[in-house]
Protein backbone atom coordinates (compact mmCIF):
# COMPACT_ATOMS: atom_id res chain seq x y z
CA MET A 1 -15.66 3.42 -8.39
CA THR A 2 -14.82 -0.05 -7.12
CA TYR A 3 -12.38 0.00 -4.17
CA ALA A 4 -9.98 -2.75 -3.15
CA VAL A 5 -11.24 -2.72 0.37
CA GLU A 6 -14.21 -0.79 1.91
CA PHE A 7 -15.03 -0.54 5.60
CA ASN A 8 -18.57 0.71 6.29
CA ASP A 9 -19.20 1.64 9.96
CA VAL A 10 -17.14 -1.39 11.12
CA SER A 11 -16.98 -2.36 14.82
CA ARG A 12 -15.28 -5.18 16.72
CA LEU A 13 -16.17 -5.65 20.38
CA TYR A 14 -14.43 -7.87 22.88
CA GLY A 15 -16.92 -7.93 25.74
CA ASP A 16 -17.39 -4.29 26.64
CA VAL A 17 -14.16 -3.20 24.86
CA ARG A 18 -14.53 -1.51 21.49
CA ALA A 19 -11.36 -2.55 19.73
CA VAL A 20 -12.77 -0.97 16.51
CA ASP A 21 -15.45 1.58 16.83
CA GLY A 22 -17.42 2.69 13.74
CA VAL A 23 -14.57 2.69 11.21
CA THR A 24 -15.25 3.67 7.55
CA ILE A 25 -12.36 3.57 5.10
CA ARG A 26 -12.12 3.20 1.28
CA ILE A 27 -8.86 1.84 0.10
CA ARG A 28 -8.08 2.20 -3.66
CA ASP A 29 -6.97 -0.56 -6.03
CA GLY A 30 -3.13 -0.34 -6.41
CA GLU A 31 -2.62 1.84 -3.32
CA PHE A 32 0.04 1.51 -0.67
CA PHE A 33 -2.18 2.21 2.39
CA SER A 34 -0.86 2.28 5.95
CA MET A 35 -2.79 1.86 9.22
CA LEU A 36 -0.73 3.79 11.74
CA GLY A 37 -1.32 4.05 15.53
CA PRO A 38 -0.06 3.01 18.97
CA SER A 39 -0.61 -0.37 20.52
CA GLY A 40 -4.27 -1.19 21.15
CA SER A 41 -5.48 1.55 18.72
CA GLY A 42 -7.39 -1.03 16.49
CA LYS A 43 -5.16 -1.09 13.42
CA THR A 44 -4.17 -4.77 13.70
CA THR A 45 -7.76 -5.77 14.43
CA CYS A 46 -8.77 -3.98 11.24
CA LEU A 47 -6.21 -5.99 9.28
CA ARG A 48 -7.41 -9.27 10.78
CA LEU A 49 -10.99 -8.31 9.83
CA ILE A 50 -9.92 -7.85 6.24
CA ALA A 51 -8.14 -11.23 6.32
CA GLY A 52 -11.21 -12.91 7.87
CA PHE A 53 -9.35 -13.93 11.06
CA GLU A 54 -11.85 -11.88 13.17
CA GLN A 55 -15.57 -11.63 12.94
CA LEU A 56 -17.36 -8.32 12.69
CA SER A 57 -19.48 -7.06 15.51
CA GLY A 58 -21.11 -4.38 13.27
CA GLY A 59 -21.00 -2.81 9.83
CA SER A 60 -19.74 -4.49 6.65
CA ILE A 61 -16.47 -5.07 4.64
CA ALA A 62 -16.30 -5.27 0.84
CA ILE A 63 -13.33 -6.52 -1.13
CA PHE A 64 -13.43 -5.36 -4.76
CA GLY A 65 -17.10 -4.64 -4.49
CA LYS A 66 -18.02 -8.05 -3.11
CA ASP A 67 -19.48 -8.26 0.49
CA ALA A 68 -16.72 -10.23 2.34
CA SER A 69 -18.20 -9.82 5.92
CA GLU A 70 -19.06 -13.55 6.11
CA LEU A 71 -16.49 -15.04 3.70
CA PRO A 72 -13.91 -17.40 5.19
CA PRO A 73 -10.20 -16.39 4.79
CA TRP A 74 -9.57 -18.73 1.90
CA GLU A 75 -12.25 -17.19 -0.23
CA ARG A 76 -10.93 -13.66 -0.02
CA ASP A 77 -8.45 -12.15 -2.56
CA VAL A 78 -5.99 -11.33 0.17
CA ASN A 79 -2.87 -12.84 1.78
CA THR A 80 -1.06 -11.81 4.95
CA VAL A 81 2.58 -11.36 5.80
CA PHE A 82 3.13 -11.61 9.63
CA GLN A 83 5.82 -9.94 11.76
CA ASP A 84 7.33 -13.24 12.74
CA TYR A 85 7.27 -14.47 9.07
CA ALA A 86 5.97 -17.92 10.23
CA LEU A 87 8.45 -19.91 8.04
CA PHE A 88 8.93 -23.59 8.46
CA PRO A 89 12.50 -24.18 9.69
CA HIS A 90 12.88 -27.76 8.30
CA MET A 91 11.80 -26.77 4.80
CA THR A 92 13.90 -25.24 1.96
CA ILE A 93 13.04 -21.61 0.92
CA LEU A 94 11.41 -23.05 -2.30
CA GLU A 95 9.35 -25.43 -0.23
CA ASN A 96 8.28 -22.70 2.08
CA VAL A 97 7.12 -20.52 -0.79
CA ALA A 98 5.29 -23.40 -2.53
CA TYR A 99 3.64 -24.75 0.66
CA GLY A 100 0.30 -22.90 0.18
CA LEU A 101 0.02 -24.24 -3.39
CA MET A 102 0.77 -27.80 -2.16
CA VAL A 103 -2.12 -27.47 0.34
CA LYS A 104 -4.44 -26.41 -2.58
CA GLY A 105 -3.38 -29.62 -4.43
CA ILE A 106 -1.35 -27.91 -7.18
CA ASN A 107 1.02 -30.43 -8.81
CA LYS A 108 4.69 -30.25 -7.93
CA THR A 109 5.96 -29.03 -11.26
CA THR A 110 3.52 -26.11 -11.40
CA ARG A 111 3.90 -25.07 -7.80
CA GLN A 112 7.70 -25.13 -8.01
CA ALA A 113 7.58 -23.00 -11.21
CA GLN A 114 5.23 -20.51 -9.49
CA ALA A 115 7.32 -20.46 -6.35
CA ARG A 116 10.50 -19.69 -8.34
CA GLU A 117 8.68 -16.87 -10.11
CA ALA A 118 7.67 -15.38 -6.68
CA LEU A 119 11.26 -15.73 -5.42
CA GLU A 120 12.46 -13.98 -8.48
CA LYS A 121 10.13 -11.00 -7.81
CA VAL A 122 11.78 -10.53 -4.32
CA GLY A 123 15.33 -11.10 -5.58
CA LEU A 124 15.89 -14.44 -3.89
CA SER A 125 16.25 -16.88 -6.78
CA PHE A 126 19.69 -17.78 -5.50
CA ALA A 127 18.30 -19.01 -2.10
CA GLU A 128 15.74 -21.55 -3.09
CA THR A 129 17.72 -24.55 -1.64
CA ARG A 130 18.67 -22.92 1.61
CA LYS A 131 16.88 -23.13 4.95
CA PRO A 132 15.44 -20.12 6.74
CA SER A 133 18.21 -20.23 9.37
CA GLN A 134 20.74 -19.57 6.65
CA LEU A 135 19.25 -16.30 5.63
CA SER A 136 19.33 -12.83 7.11
CA GLY A 137 16.29 -11.16 8.83
CA GLY A 138 15.63 -9.04 5.70
CA GLN A 139 15.94 -12.07 3.42
CA ARG A 140 13.46 -14.09 5.61
CA GLN A 141 11.03 -11.22 5.35
CA ARG A 142 11.19 -11.37 1.65
CA VAL A 143 10.59 -15.12 1.68
CA ALA A 144 7.42 -14.42 3.61
CA ILE A 145 6.26 -11.87 1.06
CA ALA A 146 7.12 -14.33 -1.84
CA ARG A 147 4.96 -17.02 -0.06
CA ALA A 148 2.08 -14.60 0.07
CA LEU A 149 2.58 -13.43 -3.54
CA VAL A 150 2.63 -16.96 -4.94
CA ASN A 151 -1.09 -17.23 -4.33
CA GLN A 152 -1.53 -14.13 -6.65
CA PRO A 153 -3.55 -12.04 -4.21
CA ARG A 154 -5.14 -8.81 -5.20
CA VAL A 155 -4.45 -7.32 -1.75
CA LEU A 156 -1.38 -8.02 0.41
CA LEU A 157 -1.74 -7.43 4.15
CA LEU A 158 1.42 -6.71 6.03
CA ASP A 159 1.32 -6.78 9.91
CA GLU A 160 4.27 -4.94 11.33
CA PRO A 161 6.62 -6.81 9.00
CA LEU A 162 9.72 -4.62 9.70
CA GLY A 163 9.43 -4.62 13.51
CA ALA A 164 12.02 -7.34 14.04
CA LEU A 165 14.72 -5.75 11.83
CA ASP A 166 17.46 -3.33 12.93
CA LEU A 167 17.29 0.29 11.94
CA LYS A 168 19.57 0.19 8.81
CA LEU A 169 17.80 -2.91 7.42
CA ARG A 170 14.43 -1.47 8.24
CA GLU A 171 15.17 1.68 6.27
CA GLN A 172 16.52 -0.46 3.35
CA MET A 173 13.36 -2.64 3.37
CA GLN A 174 11.18 0.45 3.22
CA PHE A 175 12.56 1.26 -0.16
CA GLU A 176 12.31 -2.35 -1.27
CA LEU A 177 8.70 -2.77 -0.23
CA LYS A 178 7.62 0.37 -1.99
CA LYS A 179 9.48 -0.59 -5.13
CA LEU A 180 7.94 -4.10 -5.09
CA GLN A 181 4.45 -2.66 -4.63
CA GLN A 182 4.87 -0.32 -7.51
CA GLU A 183 6.19 -3.14 -9.75
CA LEU A 184 3.37 -5.54 -8.89
CA GLY A 185 0.62 -2.84 -9.02
CA ILE A 186 -1.51 -4.54 -6.35
CA THR A 187 -2.86 -3.02 -3.13
CA PHE A 188 -0.57 -3.22 -0.02
CA ILE A 189 -2.19 -2.61 3.41
CA PHE A 190 0.61 -2.04 5.90
CA VAL A 191 0.10 -1.89 9.65
CA THR A 192 2.65 -0.19 11.84
CA HIS A 193 3.23 1.88 15.03
CA ASP A 194 6.28 3.60 13.38
CA GLN A 195 5.28 6.91 11.84
CA GLY A 196 8.62 6.95 9.81
CA GLU A 197 7.61 3.77 8.06
CA ALA A 198 4.19 5.02 7.31
CA LEU A 199 5.36 8.43 5.95
CA SER A 200 8.10 6.95 3.78
CA MET A 201 6.14 4.32 1.96
CA SER A 202 2.49 5.21 1.82
CA ASP A 203 0.24 6.81 -0.73
CA ARG A 204 -2.20 7.46 2.12
CA VAL A 205 -2.22 6.79 5.92
CA ALA A 206 -5.04 6.24 8.35
CA VAL A 207 -4.11 7.33 11.89
CA PHE A 208 -5.82 5.19 14.51
CA ASN A 209 -6.57 6.10 18.09
CA ASN A 210 -8.78 4.30 20.65
CA GLY A 211 -10.45 2.13 17.89
CA ARG A 212 -11.29 5.17 15.70
CA ILE A 213 -9.63 6.87 12.74
CA GLU A 214 -8.47 10.49 13.53
CA GLN A 215 -7.38 11.32 10.04
CA VAL A 216 -6.81 9.69 6.63
CA ASP A 217 -4.54 11.58 4.30
CA THR A 218 -1.29 11.71 2.33
CA PRO A 219 1.94 11.60 4.39
CA HIS A 220 2.56 15.26 3.29
CA GLU A 221 -0.85 16.40 4.50
CA LEU A 222 -0.71 14.37 7.73
CA TYR A 223 2.61 15.97 8.74
CA LEU A 224 2.02 19.60 7.58
CA ARG A 225 -1.72 19.83 8.32
CA PRO A 226 -2.71 17.49 11.19
CA ARG A 227 -6.40 17.81 12.07
CA THR A 228 -6.32 16.83 15.79
CA PRO A 229 -3.95 17.13 18.78
CA PHE A 230 -3.39 13.38 18.67
CA VAL A 231 -2.22 13.33 15.01
CA ALA A 232 -0.09 16.37 15.61
CA SER A 233 1.78 14.75 18.38
CA PHE A 234 1.82 11.14 17.10
CA VAL A 235 2.98 11.82 13.54
CA GLY A 236 6.28 13.50 14.08
CA THR A 237 6.96 15.94 16.93
CA SER A 238 4.81 19.01 17.54
CA ASN A 239 4.21 21.80 19.94
CA VAL A 240 0.46 21.71 20.65
CA PHE A 241 -1.01 25.08 21.74
CA THR A 242 -4.08 25.10 23.99
CA ASP A 243 -6.53 27.93 23.47
CA ALA A 244 -5.20 29.74 26.54
CA LEU A 245 -1.63 29.45 25.35
CA ALA A 246 -2.37 30.36 21.74
CA GLN A 247 -4.29 33.57 22.94
CA ARG A 248 -1.43 34.57 25.33
CA VAL A 249 1.48 34.06 23.02
CA CYS A 250 -0.08 34.49 19.53
CA GLY A 251 -3.33 36.36 19.96
CA LEU A 252 -5.20 33.40 18.35
CA SER A 253 -8.30 31.57 19.49
CA GLY A 254 -8.45 27.78 19.51
CA SER A 255 -5.93 25.00 19.54
CA TYR A 256 -2.89 24.95 17.21
CA SER A 257 0.04 22.80 16.14
CA LEU A 258 3.44 24.18 15.55
CA ARG A 259 6.30 21.93 14.21
CA PRO A 260 9.65 22.51 15.94
CA GLU A 261 11.51 23.01 12.71
CA HIS A 262 9.31 26.05 11.91
CA ILE A 263 10.59 27.95 14.91
CA ARG A 264 13.62 30.21 14.60
CA LEU A 265 16.11 31.37 17.21
CA ASP A 266 17.14 34.60 15.43
CA GLY A 267 14.12 36.67 16.57
CA GLU A 268 13.05 37.56 13.03
CA GLY A 269 9.60 35.85 12.90
CA GLU A 270 6.12 37.55 13.13
CA ILE A 271 5.34 35.91 16.50
CA GLN A 272 8.01 36.18 19.21
CA VAL A 273 8.30 34.75 22.65
CA GLN A 274 11.00 34.68 25.34
CA GLY A 275 12.18 31.37 26.76
CA ARG A 276 14.90 29.80 28.84
CA VAL A 277 16.96 26.97 27.38
CA GLN A 278 16.33 23.85 29.46
CA ALA A 279 18.12 21.23 27.27
CA VAL A 280 20.17 21.00 24.07
CA GLN A 281 20.18 17.73 22.19
CA PHE A 282 22.46 17.22 19.17
CA GLN A 283 20.76 14.74 16.64
CA GLY A 284 23.15 14.77 13.82
CA ALA A 285 21.24 16.51 11.04
CA ALA A 286 19.58 18.84 13.48
CA THR A 287 19.89 20.17 17.06
CA ARG A 288 16.82 20.16 19.29
CA PHE A 289 16.31 22.80 21.99
CA GLU A 290 13.76 22.57 24.82
CA LEU A 291 12.73 25.93 26.02
CA ARG A 292 10.66 27.02 29.11
CA LEU A 293 8.25 29.90 28.58
CA ALA A 294 7.24 32.42 31.27
CA GLU A 295 4.47 30.36 32.72
CA GLY A 296 6.25 27.05 32.59
CA GLU A 297 5.12 25.81 29.14
CA LYS A 298 7.59 23.72 27.10
CA LEU A 299 8.50 24.75 23.53
CA LEU A 300 10.54 22.42 21.34
CA VAL A 301 12.72 24.00 18.64
CA SER A 302 14.60 22.08 15.94
CA GLN A 303 17.38 23.74 13.87
CA ALA A 304 19.13 22.20 10.93
CA ASN A 305 22.86 21.82 11.40
CA LEU A 306 24.27 23.82 8.56
CA THR A 307 27.95 24.37 9.28
CA GLY A 308 28.73 27.68 10.62
CA THR A 309 25.16 29.11 9.94
CA THR A 310 22.91 27.39 12.46
CA PRO A 311 21.07 29.89 14.71
CA GLY A 312 21.44 28.93 18.28
CA THR A 313 24.84 27.28 17.92
CA GLY A 314 26.59 27.56 21.20
CA LEU A 315 23.44 27.87 23.36
CA GLU A 316 23.54 26.29 26.70
CA PRO A 317 20.96 25.42 29.34
CA GLY A 318 20.03 28.44 31.41
CA GLN A 319 20.35 31.08 28.65
CA MET A 320 17.40 33.22 27.67
CA VAL A 321 16.53 33.32 23.94
CA THR A 322 13.95 34.74 21.66
CA ALA A 323 12.01 32.13 19.64
CA SER A 324 9.98 33.33 16.67
CA TRP A 325 7.84 31.94 13.83
CA ALA A 326 5.55 32.85 11.01
CA ARG A 327 1.85 33.16 11.94
CA ASP A 328 0.88 30.81 9.05
CA ALA A 329 3.00 28.06 10.57
CA MET A 330 0.31 27.64 13.19
CA VAL A 331 -2.08 24.84 12.08
CA PRO A 332 -5.52 24.93 13.64
CA LEU A 333 -6.61 21.63 15.35
CA HIS A 334 -9.97 20.11 16.10
CA GLU A 335 -10.85 17.79 18.91
CA GLU A 336 -12.05 15.06 16.51
CA GLY A 337 -10.88 14.09 13.03
């Protein structure tokens, strides 16, 4: 099988700092693949290595089966969309989109036709004579995508492209990006620190931490079956049980993850523990409770707000409650992915 992008034991060093440390990934053709992690985890450096903006310190990168480790950026079948969009303010939208083709020496008639086709794909045909300052943040982002698509890349690299948008627009653009990727059928590699973005759009997600990959999986598997304490706590919210706590509360050996929404406050689960309510936080669709167990450990509980039926409704800080859950809700963790 030929992959869109392959990392084979890739490293990138800055002096003594290993920004990327022995990463191996295989990204499929036509896949929406996200690189998720906190600042400094190595995800953006990996994206820049694919684009050719950074040089490898070790390992190799292949793009559609061809070794790209030494290829300059302009010889790779990829294009990049940056967080700040990098649009020219004095140019029209059509001129911005056609700029890369002009640099390549494509004649005006051809480049304008191709630019109009790219604008149509992102739903901005009406805006070709406007300037970037006359568009909304979401529209400017789509212009940046059209400018990348006009070069007909086989892989589109997106570096935190939604970071500058407000929450509502960010959620809307998540749907639009996924729809566009499915229509085009090309590979999207999306870098983000926002686990909500990664979970909502991706076919698979690689979770980065300290220059390494902790887990590569579907969003569903990442959330329900995290493999390490880092993945459990970074992707969503989780209660991470150390070996000592798991043995005392559950009679289990090893480390475990337990999602707050899998805990009940009606005392009917297999595993039961007493706790004192420390805080109650209404979050709209759910209410979150922070409990303190007998030896001071924190336990987070999330209950869906179903009118008139939500267990725990009316609880206040200071009250004692019984938290319970099914034994199979405990997901075993490993120190390394």
